[in-house]
PDB file of C-alpha atoms in Angstrom:
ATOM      1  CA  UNK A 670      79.535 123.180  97.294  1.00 58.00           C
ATOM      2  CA  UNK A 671      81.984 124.013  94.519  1.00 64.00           C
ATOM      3  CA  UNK A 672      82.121 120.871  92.276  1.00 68.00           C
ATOM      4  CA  UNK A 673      84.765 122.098  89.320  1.00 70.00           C
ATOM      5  CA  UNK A 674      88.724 121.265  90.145  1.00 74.00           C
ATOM      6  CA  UNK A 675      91.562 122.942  88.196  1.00 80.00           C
ATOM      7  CA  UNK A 676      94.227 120.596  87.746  1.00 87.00           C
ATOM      8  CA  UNK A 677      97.622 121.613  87.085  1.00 93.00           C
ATOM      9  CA  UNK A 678     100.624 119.490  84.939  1.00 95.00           C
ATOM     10  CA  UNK A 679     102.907 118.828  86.837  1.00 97.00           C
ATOM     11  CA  UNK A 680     105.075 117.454  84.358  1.00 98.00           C
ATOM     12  CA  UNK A 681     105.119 116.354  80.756  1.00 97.00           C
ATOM     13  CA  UNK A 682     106.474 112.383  79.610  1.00 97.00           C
ATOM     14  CA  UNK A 683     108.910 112.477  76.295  1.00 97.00           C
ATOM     15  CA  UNK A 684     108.669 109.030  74.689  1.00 95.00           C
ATOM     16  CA  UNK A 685     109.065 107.767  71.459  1.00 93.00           C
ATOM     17  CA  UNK A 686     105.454 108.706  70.106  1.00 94.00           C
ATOM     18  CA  UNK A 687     104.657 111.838  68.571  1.00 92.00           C
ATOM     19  CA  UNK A 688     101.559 110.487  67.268  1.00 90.00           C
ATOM     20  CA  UNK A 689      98.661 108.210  68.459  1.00 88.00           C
ATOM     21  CA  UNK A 690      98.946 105.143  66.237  1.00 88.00           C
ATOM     22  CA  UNK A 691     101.172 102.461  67.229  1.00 88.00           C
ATOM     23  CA  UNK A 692     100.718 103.468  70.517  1.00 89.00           C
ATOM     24  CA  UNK A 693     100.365 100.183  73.062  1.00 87.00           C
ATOM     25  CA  UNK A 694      97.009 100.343  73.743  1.00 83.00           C
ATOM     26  CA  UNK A 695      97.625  99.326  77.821  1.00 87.00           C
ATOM     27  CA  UNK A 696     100.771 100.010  79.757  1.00 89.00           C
ATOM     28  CA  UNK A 697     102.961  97.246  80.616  1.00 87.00           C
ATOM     29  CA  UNK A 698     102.600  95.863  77.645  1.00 87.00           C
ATOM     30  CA  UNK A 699     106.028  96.476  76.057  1.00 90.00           C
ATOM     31  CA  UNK A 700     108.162  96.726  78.900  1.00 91.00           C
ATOM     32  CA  UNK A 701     111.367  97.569  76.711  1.00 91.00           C
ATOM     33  CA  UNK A 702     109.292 101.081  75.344  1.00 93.00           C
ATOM     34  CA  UNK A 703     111.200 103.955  77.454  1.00 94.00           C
ATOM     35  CA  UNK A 704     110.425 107.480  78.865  1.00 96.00           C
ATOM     36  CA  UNK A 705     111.439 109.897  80.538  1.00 97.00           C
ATOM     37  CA  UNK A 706     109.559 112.692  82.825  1.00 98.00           C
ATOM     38  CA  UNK A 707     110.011 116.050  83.072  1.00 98.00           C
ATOM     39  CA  UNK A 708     108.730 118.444  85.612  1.00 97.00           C
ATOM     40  CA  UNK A 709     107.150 121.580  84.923  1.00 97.00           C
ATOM     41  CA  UNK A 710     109.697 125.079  86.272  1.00 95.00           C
ATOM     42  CA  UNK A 711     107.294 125.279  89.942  1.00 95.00           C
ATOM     43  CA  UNK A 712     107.578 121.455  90.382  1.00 96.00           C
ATOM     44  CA  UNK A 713     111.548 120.912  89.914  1.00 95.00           C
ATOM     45  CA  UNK A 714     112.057 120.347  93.427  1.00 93.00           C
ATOM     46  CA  UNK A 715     114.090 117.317  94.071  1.00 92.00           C
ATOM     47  CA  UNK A 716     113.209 116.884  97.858  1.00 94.00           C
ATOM     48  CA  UNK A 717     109.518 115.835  95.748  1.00 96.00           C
ATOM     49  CA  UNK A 718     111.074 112.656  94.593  1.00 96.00           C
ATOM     50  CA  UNK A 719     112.532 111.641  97.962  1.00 96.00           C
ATOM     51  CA  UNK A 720     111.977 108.475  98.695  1.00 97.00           C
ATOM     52  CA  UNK A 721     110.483 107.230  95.499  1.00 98.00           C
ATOM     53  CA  UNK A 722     113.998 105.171  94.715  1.00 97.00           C
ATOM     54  CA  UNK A 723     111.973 102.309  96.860  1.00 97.00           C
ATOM     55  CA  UNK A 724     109.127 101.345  94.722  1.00 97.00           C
ATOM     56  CA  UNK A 725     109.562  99.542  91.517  1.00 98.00           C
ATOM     57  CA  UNK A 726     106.405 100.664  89.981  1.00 98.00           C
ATOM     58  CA  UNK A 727     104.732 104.053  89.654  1.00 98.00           C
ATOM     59  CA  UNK A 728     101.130 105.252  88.625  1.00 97.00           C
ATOM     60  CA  UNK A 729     100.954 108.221  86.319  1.00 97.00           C
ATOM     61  CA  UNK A 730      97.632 110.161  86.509  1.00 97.00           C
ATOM     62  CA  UNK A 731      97.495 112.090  83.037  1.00 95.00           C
ATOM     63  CA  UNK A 732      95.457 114.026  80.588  1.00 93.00           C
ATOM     64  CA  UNK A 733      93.969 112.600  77.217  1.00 88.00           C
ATOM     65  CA  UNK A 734      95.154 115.930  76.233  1.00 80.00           C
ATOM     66  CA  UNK A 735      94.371 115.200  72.288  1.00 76.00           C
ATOM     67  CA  UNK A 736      90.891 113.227  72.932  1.00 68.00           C
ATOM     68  CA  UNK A 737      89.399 116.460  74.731  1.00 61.00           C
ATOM     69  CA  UNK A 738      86.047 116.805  73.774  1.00 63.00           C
ATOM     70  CA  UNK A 739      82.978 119.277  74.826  1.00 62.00           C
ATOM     71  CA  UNK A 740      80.641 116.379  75.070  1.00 75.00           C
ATOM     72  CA  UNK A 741      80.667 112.783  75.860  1.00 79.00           C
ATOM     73  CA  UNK A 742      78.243 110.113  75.203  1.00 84.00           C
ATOM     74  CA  UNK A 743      77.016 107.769  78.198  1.00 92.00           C
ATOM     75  CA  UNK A 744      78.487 104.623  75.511  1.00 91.00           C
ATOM     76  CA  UNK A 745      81.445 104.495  73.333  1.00 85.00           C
ATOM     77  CA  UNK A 746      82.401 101.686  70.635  1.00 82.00           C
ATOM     78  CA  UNK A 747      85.475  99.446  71.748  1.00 77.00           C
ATOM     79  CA  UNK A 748      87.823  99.085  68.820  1.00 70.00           C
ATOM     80  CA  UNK A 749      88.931  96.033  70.222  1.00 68.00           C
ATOM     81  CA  UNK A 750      84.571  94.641  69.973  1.00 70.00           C
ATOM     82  CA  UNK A 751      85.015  95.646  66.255  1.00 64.00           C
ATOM     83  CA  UNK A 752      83.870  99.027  66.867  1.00 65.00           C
ATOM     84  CA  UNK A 753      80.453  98.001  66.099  1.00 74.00           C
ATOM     85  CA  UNK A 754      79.277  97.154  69.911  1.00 84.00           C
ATOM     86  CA  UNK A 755      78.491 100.088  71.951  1.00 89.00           C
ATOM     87  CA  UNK A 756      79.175  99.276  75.798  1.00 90.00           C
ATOM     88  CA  UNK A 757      79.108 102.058  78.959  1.00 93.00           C
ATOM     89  CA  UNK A 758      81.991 104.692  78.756  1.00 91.00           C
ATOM     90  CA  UNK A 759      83.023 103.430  82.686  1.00 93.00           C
ATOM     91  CA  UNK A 760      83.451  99.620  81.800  1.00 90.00           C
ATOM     92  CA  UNK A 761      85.883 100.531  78.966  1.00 87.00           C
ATOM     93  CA  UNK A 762      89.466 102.440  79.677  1.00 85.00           C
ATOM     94  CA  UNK A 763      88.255 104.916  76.813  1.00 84.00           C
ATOM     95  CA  UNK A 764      90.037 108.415  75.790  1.00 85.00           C
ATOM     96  CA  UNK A 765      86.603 110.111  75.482  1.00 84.00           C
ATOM     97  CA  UNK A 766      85.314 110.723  79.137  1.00 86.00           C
ATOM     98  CA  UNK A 767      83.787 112.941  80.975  1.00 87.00           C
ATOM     99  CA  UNK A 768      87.506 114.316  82.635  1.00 88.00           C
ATOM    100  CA  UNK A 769      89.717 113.376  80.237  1.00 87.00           C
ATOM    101  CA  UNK A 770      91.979 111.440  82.520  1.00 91.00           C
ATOM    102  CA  UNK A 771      94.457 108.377  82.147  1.00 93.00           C
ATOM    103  CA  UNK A 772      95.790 105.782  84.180  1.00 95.00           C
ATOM    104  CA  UNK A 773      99.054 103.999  83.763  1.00 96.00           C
ATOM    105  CA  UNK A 774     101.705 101.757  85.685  1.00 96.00           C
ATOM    106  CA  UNK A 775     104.860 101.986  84.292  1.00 97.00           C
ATOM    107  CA  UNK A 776     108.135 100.629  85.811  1.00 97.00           C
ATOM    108  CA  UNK A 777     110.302 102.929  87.620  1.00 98.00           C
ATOM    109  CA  UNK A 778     114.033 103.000  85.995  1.00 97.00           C
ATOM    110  CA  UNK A 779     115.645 105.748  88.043  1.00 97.00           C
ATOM    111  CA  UNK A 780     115.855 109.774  88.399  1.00 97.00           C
ATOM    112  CA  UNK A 781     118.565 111.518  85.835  1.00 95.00           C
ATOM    113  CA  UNK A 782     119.948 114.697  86.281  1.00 93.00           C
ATOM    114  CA  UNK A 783     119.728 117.553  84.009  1.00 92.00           C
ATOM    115  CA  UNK A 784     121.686 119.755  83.003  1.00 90.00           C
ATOM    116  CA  UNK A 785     119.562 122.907  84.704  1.00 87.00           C
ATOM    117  CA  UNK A 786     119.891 121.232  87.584  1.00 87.00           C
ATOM    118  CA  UNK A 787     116.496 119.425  87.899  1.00 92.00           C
ATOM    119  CA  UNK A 788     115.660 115.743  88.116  1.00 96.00           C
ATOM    120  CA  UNK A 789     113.483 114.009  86.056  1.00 97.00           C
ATOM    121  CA  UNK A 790     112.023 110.020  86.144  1.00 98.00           C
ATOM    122  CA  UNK A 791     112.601 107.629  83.693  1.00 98.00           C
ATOM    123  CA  UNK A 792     110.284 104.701  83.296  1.00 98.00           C
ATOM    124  CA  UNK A 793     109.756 101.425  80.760  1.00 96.00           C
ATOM    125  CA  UNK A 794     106.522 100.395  79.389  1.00 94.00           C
ATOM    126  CA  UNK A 795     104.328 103.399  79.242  1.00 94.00           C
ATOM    127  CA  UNK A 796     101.797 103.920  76.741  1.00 92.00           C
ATOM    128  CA  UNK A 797     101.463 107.854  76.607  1.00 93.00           C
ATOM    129  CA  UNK A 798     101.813 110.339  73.493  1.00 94.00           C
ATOM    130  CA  UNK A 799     104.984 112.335  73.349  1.00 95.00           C
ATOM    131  CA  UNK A 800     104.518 115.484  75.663  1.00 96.00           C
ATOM    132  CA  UNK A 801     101.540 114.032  77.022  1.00 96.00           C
ATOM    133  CA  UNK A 802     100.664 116.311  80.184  1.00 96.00           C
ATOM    134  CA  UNK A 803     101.745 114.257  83.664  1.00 97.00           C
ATOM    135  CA  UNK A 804      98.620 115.217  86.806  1.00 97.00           C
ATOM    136  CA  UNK A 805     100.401 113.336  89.568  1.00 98.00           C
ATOM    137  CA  UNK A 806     102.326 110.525  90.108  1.00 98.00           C
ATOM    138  CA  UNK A 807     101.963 107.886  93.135  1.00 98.00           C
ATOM    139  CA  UNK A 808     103.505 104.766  94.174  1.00 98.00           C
ATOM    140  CA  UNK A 809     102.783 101.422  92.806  1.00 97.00           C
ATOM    141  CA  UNK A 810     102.071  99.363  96.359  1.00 97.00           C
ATOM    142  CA  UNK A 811     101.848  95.625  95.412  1.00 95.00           C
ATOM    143  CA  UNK A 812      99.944  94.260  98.515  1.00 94.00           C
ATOM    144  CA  UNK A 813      96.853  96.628  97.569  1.00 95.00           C
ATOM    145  CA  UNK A 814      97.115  97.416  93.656  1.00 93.00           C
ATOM    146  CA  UNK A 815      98.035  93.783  92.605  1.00 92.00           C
ATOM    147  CA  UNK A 816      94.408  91.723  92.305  1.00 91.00           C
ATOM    148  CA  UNK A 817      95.560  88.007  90.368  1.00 90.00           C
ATOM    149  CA  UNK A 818      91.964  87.203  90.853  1.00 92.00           C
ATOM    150  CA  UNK A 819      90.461  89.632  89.057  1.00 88.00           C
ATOM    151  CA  UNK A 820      88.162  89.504  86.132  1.00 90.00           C
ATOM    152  CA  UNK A 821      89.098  91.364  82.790  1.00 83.00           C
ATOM    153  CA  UNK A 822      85.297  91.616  81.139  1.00 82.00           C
ATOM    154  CA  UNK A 823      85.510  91.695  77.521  1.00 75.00           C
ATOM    155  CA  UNK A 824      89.348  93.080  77.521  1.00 74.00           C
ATOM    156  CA  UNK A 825      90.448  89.546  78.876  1.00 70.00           C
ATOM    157  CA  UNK A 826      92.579  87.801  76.452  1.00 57.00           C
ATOM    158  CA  UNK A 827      92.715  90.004  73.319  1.00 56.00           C
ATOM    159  CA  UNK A 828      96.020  90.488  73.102  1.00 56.00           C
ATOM    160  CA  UNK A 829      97.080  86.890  72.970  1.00 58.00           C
ATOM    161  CA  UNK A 830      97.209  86.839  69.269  1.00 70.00           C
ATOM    162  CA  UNK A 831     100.577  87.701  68.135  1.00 86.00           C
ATOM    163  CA  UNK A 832     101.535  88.408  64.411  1.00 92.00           C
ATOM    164  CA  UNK A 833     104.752  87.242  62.548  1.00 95.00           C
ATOM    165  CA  UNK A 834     106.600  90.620  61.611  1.00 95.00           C
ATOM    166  CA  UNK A 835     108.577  90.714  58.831  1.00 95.00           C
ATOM    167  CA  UNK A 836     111.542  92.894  57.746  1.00 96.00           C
ATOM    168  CA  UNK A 837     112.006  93.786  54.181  1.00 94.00           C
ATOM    169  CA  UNK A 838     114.326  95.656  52.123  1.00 92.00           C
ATOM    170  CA  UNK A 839     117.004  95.871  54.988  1.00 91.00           C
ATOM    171  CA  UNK A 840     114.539  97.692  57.501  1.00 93.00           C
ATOM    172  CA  UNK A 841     115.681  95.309  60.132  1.00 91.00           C
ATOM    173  CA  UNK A 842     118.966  97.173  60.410  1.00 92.00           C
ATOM    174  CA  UNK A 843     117.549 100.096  61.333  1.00 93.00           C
ATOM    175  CA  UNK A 844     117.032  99.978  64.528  1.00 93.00           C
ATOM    176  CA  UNK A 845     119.099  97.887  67.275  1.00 91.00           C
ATOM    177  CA  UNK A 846     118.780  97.249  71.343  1.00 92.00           C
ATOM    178  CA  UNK A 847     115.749  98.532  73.134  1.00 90.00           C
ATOM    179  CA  UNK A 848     114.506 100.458  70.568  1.00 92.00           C
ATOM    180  CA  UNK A 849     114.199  96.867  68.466  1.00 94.00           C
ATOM    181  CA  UNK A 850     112.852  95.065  71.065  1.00 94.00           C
ATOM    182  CA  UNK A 851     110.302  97.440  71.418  1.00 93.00           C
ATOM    183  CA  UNK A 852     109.464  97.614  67.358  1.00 95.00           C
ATOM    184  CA  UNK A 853     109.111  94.324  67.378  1.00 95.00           C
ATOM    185  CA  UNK A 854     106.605  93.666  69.957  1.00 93.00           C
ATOM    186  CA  UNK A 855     104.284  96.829  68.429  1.00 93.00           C
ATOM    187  CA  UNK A 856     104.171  94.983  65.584  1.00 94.00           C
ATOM    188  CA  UNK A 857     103.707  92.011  66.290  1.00 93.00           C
ATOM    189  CA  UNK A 858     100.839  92.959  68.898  1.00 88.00           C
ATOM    190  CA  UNK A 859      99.036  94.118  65.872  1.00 89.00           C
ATOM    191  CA  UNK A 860      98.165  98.145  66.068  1.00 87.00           C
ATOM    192  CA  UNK A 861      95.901  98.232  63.645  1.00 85.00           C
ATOM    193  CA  UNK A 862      92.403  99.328  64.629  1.00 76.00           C
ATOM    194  CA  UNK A 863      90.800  95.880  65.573  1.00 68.00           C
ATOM    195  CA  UNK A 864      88.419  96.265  62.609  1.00 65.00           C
ATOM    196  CA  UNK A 865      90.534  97.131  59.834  1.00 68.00           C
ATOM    197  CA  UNK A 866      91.541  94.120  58.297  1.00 71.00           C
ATOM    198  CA  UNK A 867      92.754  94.640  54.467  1.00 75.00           C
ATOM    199  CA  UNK A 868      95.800  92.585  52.967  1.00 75.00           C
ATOM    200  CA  UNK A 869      96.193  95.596  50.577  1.00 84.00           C
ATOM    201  CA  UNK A 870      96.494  98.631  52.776  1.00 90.00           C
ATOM    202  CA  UNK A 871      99.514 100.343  53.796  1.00 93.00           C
ATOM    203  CA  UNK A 872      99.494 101.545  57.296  1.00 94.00           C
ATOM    204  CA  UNK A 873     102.005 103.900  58.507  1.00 93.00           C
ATOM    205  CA  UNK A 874     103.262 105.426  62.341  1.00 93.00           C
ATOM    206  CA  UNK A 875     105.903 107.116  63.753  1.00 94.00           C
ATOM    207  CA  UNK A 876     108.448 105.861  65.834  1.00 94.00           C
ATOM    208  CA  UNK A 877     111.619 107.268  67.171  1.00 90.00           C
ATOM    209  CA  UNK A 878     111.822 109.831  64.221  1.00 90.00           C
ATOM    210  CA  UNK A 879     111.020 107.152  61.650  1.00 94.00           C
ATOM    211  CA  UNK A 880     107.897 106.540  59.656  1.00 95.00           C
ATOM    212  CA  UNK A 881     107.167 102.634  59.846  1.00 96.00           C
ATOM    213  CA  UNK A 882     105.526 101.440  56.854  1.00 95.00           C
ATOM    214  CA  UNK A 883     103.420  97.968  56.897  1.00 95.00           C
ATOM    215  CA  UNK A 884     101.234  95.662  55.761  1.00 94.00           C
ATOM    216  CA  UNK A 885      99.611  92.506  57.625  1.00 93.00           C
ATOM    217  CA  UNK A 886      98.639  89.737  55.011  1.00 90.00           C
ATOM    218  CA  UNK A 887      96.755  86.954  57.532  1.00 86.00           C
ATOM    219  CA  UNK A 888      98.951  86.122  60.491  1.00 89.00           C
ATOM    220  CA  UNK A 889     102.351  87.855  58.913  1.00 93.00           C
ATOM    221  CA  UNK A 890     103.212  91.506  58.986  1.00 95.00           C
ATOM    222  CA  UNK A 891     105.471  92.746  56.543  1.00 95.00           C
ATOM    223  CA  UNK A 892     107.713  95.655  57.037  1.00 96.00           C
ATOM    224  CA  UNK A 893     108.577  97.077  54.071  1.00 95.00           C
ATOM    225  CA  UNK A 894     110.218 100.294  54.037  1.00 95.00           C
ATOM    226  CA  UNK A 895     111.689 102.429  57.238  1.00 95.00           C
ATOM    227  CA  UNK A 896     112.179 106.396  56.717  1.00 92.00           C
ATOM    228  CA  UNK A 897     113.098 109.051  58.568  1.00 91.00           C
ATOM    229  CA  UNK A 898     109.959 111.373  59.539  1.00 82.00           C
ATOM    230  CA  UNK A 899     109.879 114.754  58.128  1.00 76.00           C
TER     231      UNK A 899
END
């Protein structure tokens, strides 16, 4: 038996990240963050999305297309255990795996048509890189994929700390709507690596074309300079 699968994009996501930090680390977790889908030349066929106007929520099966790595290691370090703990690569929801695959549920916001004619998928809250390869995308069914009883392991409850952000020097203005909303909440969800904790450091992502500029002094982040990203 042939165990080795090719598996072929089927699409790539365009969101507002063109690199990994500040990235939500789950879906769902900023629900205002949005993106659209576009499918690859063979799969533009619209009679593909039939249908798919009747869920709310869809899965996206992806590739950790910059994590790829020739080996893996039976344990990785959770940044959110300090990156000190090792636990087992399958009870974590880490990039380096033996398929480099991810998982998200993102809210399904309706199809938009293009100008060539195709249709692609806009969704809220995802948590992918910009132009992060799309595998397949299914249905979110609520009666089978929603568990409120289930257990988080060490995940459970991390994210209930929220910092105090900050604007300074006018950088509030910058952005408005959605796109605020969705600052906001990245920021004040902390995306610093979970063990990096220095009032003096600058840390830096893009966002939307802009380079966000920070620093977190206890339970305040201050925002002090917004600039467009060269």
């Amino acid at each position: 038996m042939n165990n080795k699968h090719t598996f072929e994009n089927i699409a790539k996501i365009k969101t507002e990240f063109p690199t990994k930090f500040g990235i939500p680390r789950q879906s769902g977790l900023i629900p205002t963050l949005k993106g659209k889908i576009v499918f690859e030349p063979k799969y533009r066929n619209p009679e593909a999305l039939r249908g798919i106007e009747g869920y709310s929520h869809l899965w996206l099966i992806w590739n950790f297309s910059e994590s790829e790595s020739k080996e893996w290691s039976a344990t990785v370090r959770p940044p959110r255990l300090g990156g000190n703990k090792r636990v087992g690569v399958f009870a974590t929801r880490s990039p380096y795996r033996p398929n480099p695959i991810g998982l998200s549920s993102v809210k399904f916001e309706g199809l938009c048509n293009e100008k060539d004619g195709s249709v692609s998928i806009l969704v809220s809250g995802a948590d992918l890189l910009d132009g992060t390869p799309i595998y397949d995308i299914k249905p979110y069914i609520p009666y089978t994929d929603s568990h409120p009883e289930a257990v988080g392991g060490f995940a459970e409850g991390v994210f209930g700390n929220k910092l105090t952000v900050v604007y300074e020097n006018g950088c509030e203005t910058i952005f408005s709507g959605d796109d605020k909303l969705s600052l906001d909440e990245i920021l004040a969800s902390d995306p610093r690596p979970a063990y990096q904790d220095d009032a003096e450091r600058i840390y830096s992502f893009e966002f939307s074309e802009y380079k966000i500029k920070f620093k977190v002094e206890e339970k305040n982040l201050k925002v002090f300079e917004i600039q467009k990203a060269e």
